[in-house]
CSV table of C-alpha atoms in Angstrom, one decimal:
chain,number,residue,atom,x,y,z
A,53,UNK,CA,-26.6,32.3,31.8
A,54,UNK,CA,-24.6,35.5,31.4
A,55,UNK,CA,-21.4,36.4,33.4
A,56,UNK,CA,-23.5,39.1,36.1
A,57,UNK,CA,-25.8,35.9,36.8
A,58,UNK,CA,-22.9,33.1,37.1
A,59,UNK,CA,-20.8,34.9,39.6
A,60,UNK,CA,-24.2,36.3,41.5
A,61,UNK,CA,-25.3,33.0,42.4
A,62,UNK,CA,-21.4,31.9,42.7
A,63,UNK,CA,-20.7,34.5,45.1
A,64,UNK,CA,-24.1,34.1,47.4
A,65,UNK,CA,-23.5,30.3,47.6
A,66,UNK,CA,-19.2,31.3,49.3
A,67,UNK,CA,-21.8,32.9,52.4
A,68,UNK,CA,-25.3,31.9,52.4
A,69,UNK,CA,-28.3,32.6,53.4
A,70,UNK,CA,-32.2,32.1,55.2
A,71,UNK,CA,-34.9,32.5,52.5
A,72,UNK,CA,-36.2,35.9,52.5
A,73,UNK,CA,-38.8,36.3,55.6
A,74,UNK,CA,-38.6,32.3,56.2
A,75,UNK,CA,-38.1,32.1,60.1
A,76,UNK,CA,-36.5,28.3,61.8
A,77,UNK,CA,-38.7,26.2,63.7
A,78,UNK,CA,-38.9,22.3,64.8
A,79,UNK,CA,-41.9,20.8,63.3
A,80,UNK,CA,-43.2,17.2,62.8
A,81,UNK,CA,-45.2,18.3,60.4
A,82,UNK,CA,-45.0,17.0,56.3
A,83,UNK,CA,-44.3,18.2,52.9
A,84,UNK,CA,-46.6,17.1,51.0
A,85,UNK,CA,-45.5,16.2,47.5
A,86,UNK,CA,-48.6,14.9,44.2
A,87,UNK,CA,-46.3,13.8,41.2
A,88,UNK,CA,-48.9,16.2,38.2
A,89,UNK,CA,-46.6,14.3,35.6
A,90,UNK,CA,-43.0,12.4,35.9
A,91,UNK,CA,-41.1,11.7,32.4
A,92,UNK,CA,-40.4,8.6,30.7
A,93,UNK,CA,-37.1,9.0,29.9
A,94,UNK,CA,-35.4,10.8,33.4
A,95,UNK,CA,-32.0,9.9,33.4
A,96,UNK,CA,-30.7,12.2,35.9
A,97,UNK,CA,-32.7,14.1,39.3
A,98,UNK,CA,-32.1,16.8,40.9
A,99,UNK,CA,-29.9,16.9,44.6
A,100,UNK,CA,-29.1,19.1,47.3
A,101,UNK,CA,-26.6,21.4,46.0
A,102,UNK,CA,-28.2,21.7,42.2
A,103,UNK,CA,-28.4,25.0,39.9
A,104,UNK,CA,-32.4,24.6,38.8
A,105,UNK,CA,-34.0,26.7,36.5
A,106,UNK,CA,-37.6,26.2,37.6
A,107,UNK,CA,-41.4,28.5,36.9
A,108,UNK,CA,-43.6,27.9,40.2
A,109,UNK,CA,-46.7,29.4,41.6
A,110,UNK,CA,-48.4,30.2,45.1
A,111,UNK,CA,-51.0,30.5,46.9
A,112,UNK,CA,-52.7,29.9,50.5
A,113,UNK,CA,-54.1,26.2,50.9
A,114,UNK,CA,-56.7,27.9,52.4
A,115,UNK,CA,-58.7,29.9,49.8
A,116,UNK,CA,-56.5,29.2,46.7
A,117,UNK,CA,-55.3,33.1,46.6
A,118,UNK,CA,-52.2,33.6,44.4
A,119,UNK,CA,-49.4,35.2,46.6
A,120,UNK,CA,-46.6,35.2,43.8
A,121,UNK,CA,-45.9,33.9,40.0
A,122,UNK,CA,-42.8,33.1,38.6
A,123,UNK,CA,-44.1,33.6,35.2
A,124,UNK,CA,-45.1,37.6,35.6
A,125,UNK,CA,-41.0,38.0,37.4
A,126,UNK,CA,-37.8,38.9,35.1
A,127,UNK,CA,-40.4,39.0,31.6
A,128,UNK,CA,-42.2,35.7,32.3
A,129,UNK,CA,-38.1,34.0,32.3
A,130,UNK,CA,-37.7,30.7,34.7
A,131,UNK,CA,-35.9,31.3,38.1
A,132,UNK,CA,-32.8,30.1,39.0
A,133,UNK,CA,-31.7,29.1,41.9
A,134,UNK,CA,-29.3,25.8,43.7
A,135,UNK,CA,-31.4,23.3,45.8
A,136,UNK,CA,-31.6,23.0,49.0
A,137,UNK,CA,-29.5,25.9,50.8
A,138,UNK,CA,-32.2,28.1,51.8
A,139,UNK,CA,-32.6,30.0,48.5
A,140,UNK,CA,-35.7,29.3,48.5
A,141,UNK,CA,-38.3,28.5,51.6
A,142,UNK,CA,-37.4,25.0,53.4
A,143,UNK,CA,-40.6,23.0,52.3
A,144,UNK,CA,-39.6,24.4,48.1
A,145,UNK,CA,-36.3,22.8,49.1
A,146,UNK,CA,-37.3,19.8,50.5
A,147,UNK,CA,-40.5,19.5,47.9
A,148,UNK,CA,-37.8,20.1,44.3
A,149,UNK,CA,-35.3,16.9,45.7
A,150,UNK,CA,-35.3,14.2,43.3
A,151,UNK,CA,-37.6,15.7,40.4
A,152,UNK,CA,-36.5,15.4,36.5
A,153,UNK,CA,-36.7,18.0,34.1
A,154,UNK,CA,-40.0,17.9,33.2
A,155,UNK,CA,-41.4,17.2,35.8
A,156,UNK,CA,-45.0,19.0,37.5
A,157,UNK,CA,-45.3,18.5,40.6
A,158,UNK,CA,-48.4,20.2,43.4
A,159,UNK,CA,-47.6,20.7,46.4
A,160,UNK,CA,-48.5,21.9,49.9
A,161,UNK,CA,-45.8,22.9,52.9
A,162,UNK,CA,-47.0,23.1,56.2
A,163,UNK,CA,-46.1,26.9,58.2
A,164,UNK,CA,-43.2,25.4,60.0
A,165,UNK,CA,-41.2,25.1,56.5
A,166,UNK,CA,-42.5,28.2,55.2
A,167,UNK,CA,-43.0,31.8,57.1
A,168,UNK,CA,-44.2,30.0,60.1
A,169,UNK,CA,-46.4,31.9,63.2
A,170,UNK,CA,-44.8,35.6,62.0
A,171,UNK,CA,-45.7,34.8,58.4
A,172,UNK,CA,-44.4,37.3,55.5
A,173,UNK,CA,-46.4,40.6,55.3
A,174,UNK,CA,-44.0,42.4,52.3
A,175,UNK,CA,-45.2,38.4,50.4
A,176,UNK,CA,-49.2,38.7,51.4
A,177,UNK,CA,-48.7,35.5,53.1
A,178,UNK,CA,-50.2,36.1,56.6
A,179,UNK,CA,-49.3,34.3,60.0
A,180,UNK,CA,-49.6,30.2,60.3
A,181,UNK,CA,-50.3,30.3,56.4
A,182,UNK,CA,-50.0,26.3,55.0
A,183,UNK,CA,-49.0,27.2,51.3
A,184,UNK,CA,-49.6,25.4,48.2
A,185,UNK,CA,-47.7,24.9,45.3
A,186,UNK,CA,-47.6,24.0,41.5
A,187,UNK,CA,-44.0,23.6,40.2
A,188,UNK,CA,-43.0,22.8,36.5
A,189,UNK,CA,-38.7,21.9,36.5
A,190,UNK,CA,-37.4,22.6,33.4
A,191,UNK,CA,-33.2,21.8,34.4
A,192,UNK,CA,-30.8,20.5,36.1
A,193,UNK,CA,-27.5,21.4,36.5
A,194,UNK,CA,-24.1,21.1,38.6
A,195,UNK,CA,-24.6,23.9,41.3
A,196,UNK,CA,-21.4,26.4,42.1
A,197,UNK,CA,-21.1,23.9,45.3
A,198,UNK,CA,-20.6,20.8,43.1
A,199,UNK,CA,-18.0,18.7,44.3
A,200,UNK,CA,-17.2,18.7,40.3
A,201,UNK,CA,-16.2,22.7,40.3
A,202,UNK,CA,-14.8,21.7,43.8
A,203,UNK,CA,-12.0,19.6,42.1
A,204,UNK,CA,-12.0,22.2,38.8
A,205,UNK,CA,-10.5,25.1,40.9
A,206,UNK,CA,-8.4,22.7,42.9
A,207,UNK,CA,-6.0,22.5,40.5
A,208,UNK,CA,-2.8,20.8,42.3
A,209,UNK,CA,-5.5,18.2,43.5
A,210,UNK,CA,-4.1,18.9,47.4
A,211,UNK,CA,-8.0,19.0,48.2
A,212,UNK,CA,-7.9,22.4,49.9
A,213,UNK,CA,-8.3,26.1,47.9
A,214,UNK,CA,-6.1,29.3,47.6
A,215,UNK,CA,-6.3,32.3,46.9
A,216,UNK,CA,-4.0,32.1,43.7
A,217,UNK,CA,-6.8,29.1,42.1
A,218,UNK,CA,-10.0,31.2,43.4
A,219,UNK,CA,-8.6,33.7,41.3
A,220,UNK,CA,-7.5,32.3,38.3
A,221,UNK,CA,-11.0,30.6,38.2
A,222,UNK,CA,-12.3,34.0,38.6
A,223,UNK,CA,-10.2,35.0,35.7
A,224,UNK,CA,-11.8,32.8,33.0
A,225,UNK,CA,-15.2,33.6,34.0
A,226,UNK,CA,-14.5,37.7,33.9
A,227,UNK,CA,-13.2,36.9,30.3
A,228,UNK,CA,-16.2,35.1,29.2
A,229,UNK,CA,-18.1,39.0,29.7
A,230,UNK,CA,-18.7,41.5,26.8
A,231,UNK,CA,-17.7,44.2,29.3
A,232,UNK,CA,-15.2,43.3,31.5
A,233,UNK,CA,-14.1,44.5,34.9
A,234,UNK,CA,-11.3,45.8,36.0
A,235,UNK,CA,-8.9,44.3,38.5
A,236,UNK,CA,-9.4,46.1,41.8
A,237,UNK,CA,-12.9,44.5,41.5
A,238,UNK,CA,-11.9,41.0,40.5
A,239,UNK,CA,-9.4,42.0,43.8
A,240,UNK,CA,-12.7,42.8,45.9
A,241,UNK,CA,-14.2,39.8,45.0
A,242,UNK,CA,-11.3,37.7,45.8
A,243,UNK,CA,-10.9,39.4,49.4
A,244,UNK,CA,-14.8,38.7,50.0
A,245,UNK,CA,-15.4,35.1,49.2
A,246,UNK,CA,-11.7,34.4,52.0
A,247,UNK,CA,-13.8,36.9,54.9
A,248,UNK,CA,-16.4,34.5,54.1
A,249,UNK,CA,-15.3,31.0,53.7
A,250,UNK,CA,-11.5,31.1,55.3
A,251,UNK,CA,-12.9,30.5,58.9
A,252,UNK,CA,-9.5,29.4,60.4
A,253,UNK,CA,-8.0,32.3,58.3
A,254,UNK,CA,-5.2,29.4,57.3
A,255,UNK,CA,-5.0,31.4,53.7
A,256,UNK,CA,-6.3,28.4,51.9
A,257,UNK,CA,-10.5,27.3,51.9
A,258,UNK,CA,-11.0,23.4,52.7
A,259,UNK,CA,-13.5,20.9,51.5
A,260,UNK,CA,-15.1,21.7,54.4
A,261,UNK,CA,-15.4,25.2,54.4
A,262,UNK,CA,-16.7,25.2,51.3
A,263,UNK,CA,-19.0,23.4,51.8
A,264,UNK,CA,-19.4,20.7,49.3
A,265,UNK,CA,-23.2,19.6,47.9
A,266,UNK,CA,-22.0,15.9,47.4
A,267,UNK,CA,-23.1,12.4,48.2
A,268,UNK,CA,-20.0,11.0,48.1
A,269,UNK,CA,-16.8,12.0,50.2
A,270,UNK,CA,-13.9,13.3,47.8
C-alpha cells in the first residue's frame, strides 16, 4: 500500500462515519450468509478493526440487476477498507466477519442493514431494497485501530498517546513516501487527529478515545 492510502485509512479511522447514504434503523431482520468456498487452510479470520482487501458485486435481490461492481472501479483493483467501523454498509460489516483470505460468500442484506426506507438514489438503490452481494476476500491485515498499532505508537507504555508519540509515528510513515510532505502538512495532520479524538482536552489520546478494536483488554 502506498503512503497516501495508508494515511487516508489512518485519518479516516480517527474520525469514523457511517457508509455513504446509509441510515440507522432498529430491526429484527438478519443478514443471510452462504459460504461458497472456504479454504481448507485458514489460520486467520477477519475481525472488527482488521484491514480487508476484497472484491464484491452488488445486486438488487428482487430482480438481480447489478448496481455495483468493484472490478470496474479503480482499474479493477480490489477494495481496501476497515471492517466494522462504517466504511461499508452495516450488512457488509456483519457479512464479512470471520472470513478467511480466499473465501467466497453470497450474502442477502435486508433494507435495515443497507439503505433503509430512503434508499440511495445516487447508487441506484430504491427505498426498502434488499441487496445481494457476492464477495471474495483476498487479504486480512491488522488495521490502524488495532491493539498492536496502539502499542507501537505508545513508546513509553503509559497507556496513552501523546502528541510527540503520534508525531513520531506519522513521521516514520511520511518518510516512506517518495515525495515527502513539508512540516506544515505534517503538523496539520497531527492537529486534526487530536481535534477529533482528544475528547477531554488533556493533550493525550486514551485507549477509549483511540477506540481500540480487539477482543482482549489492553
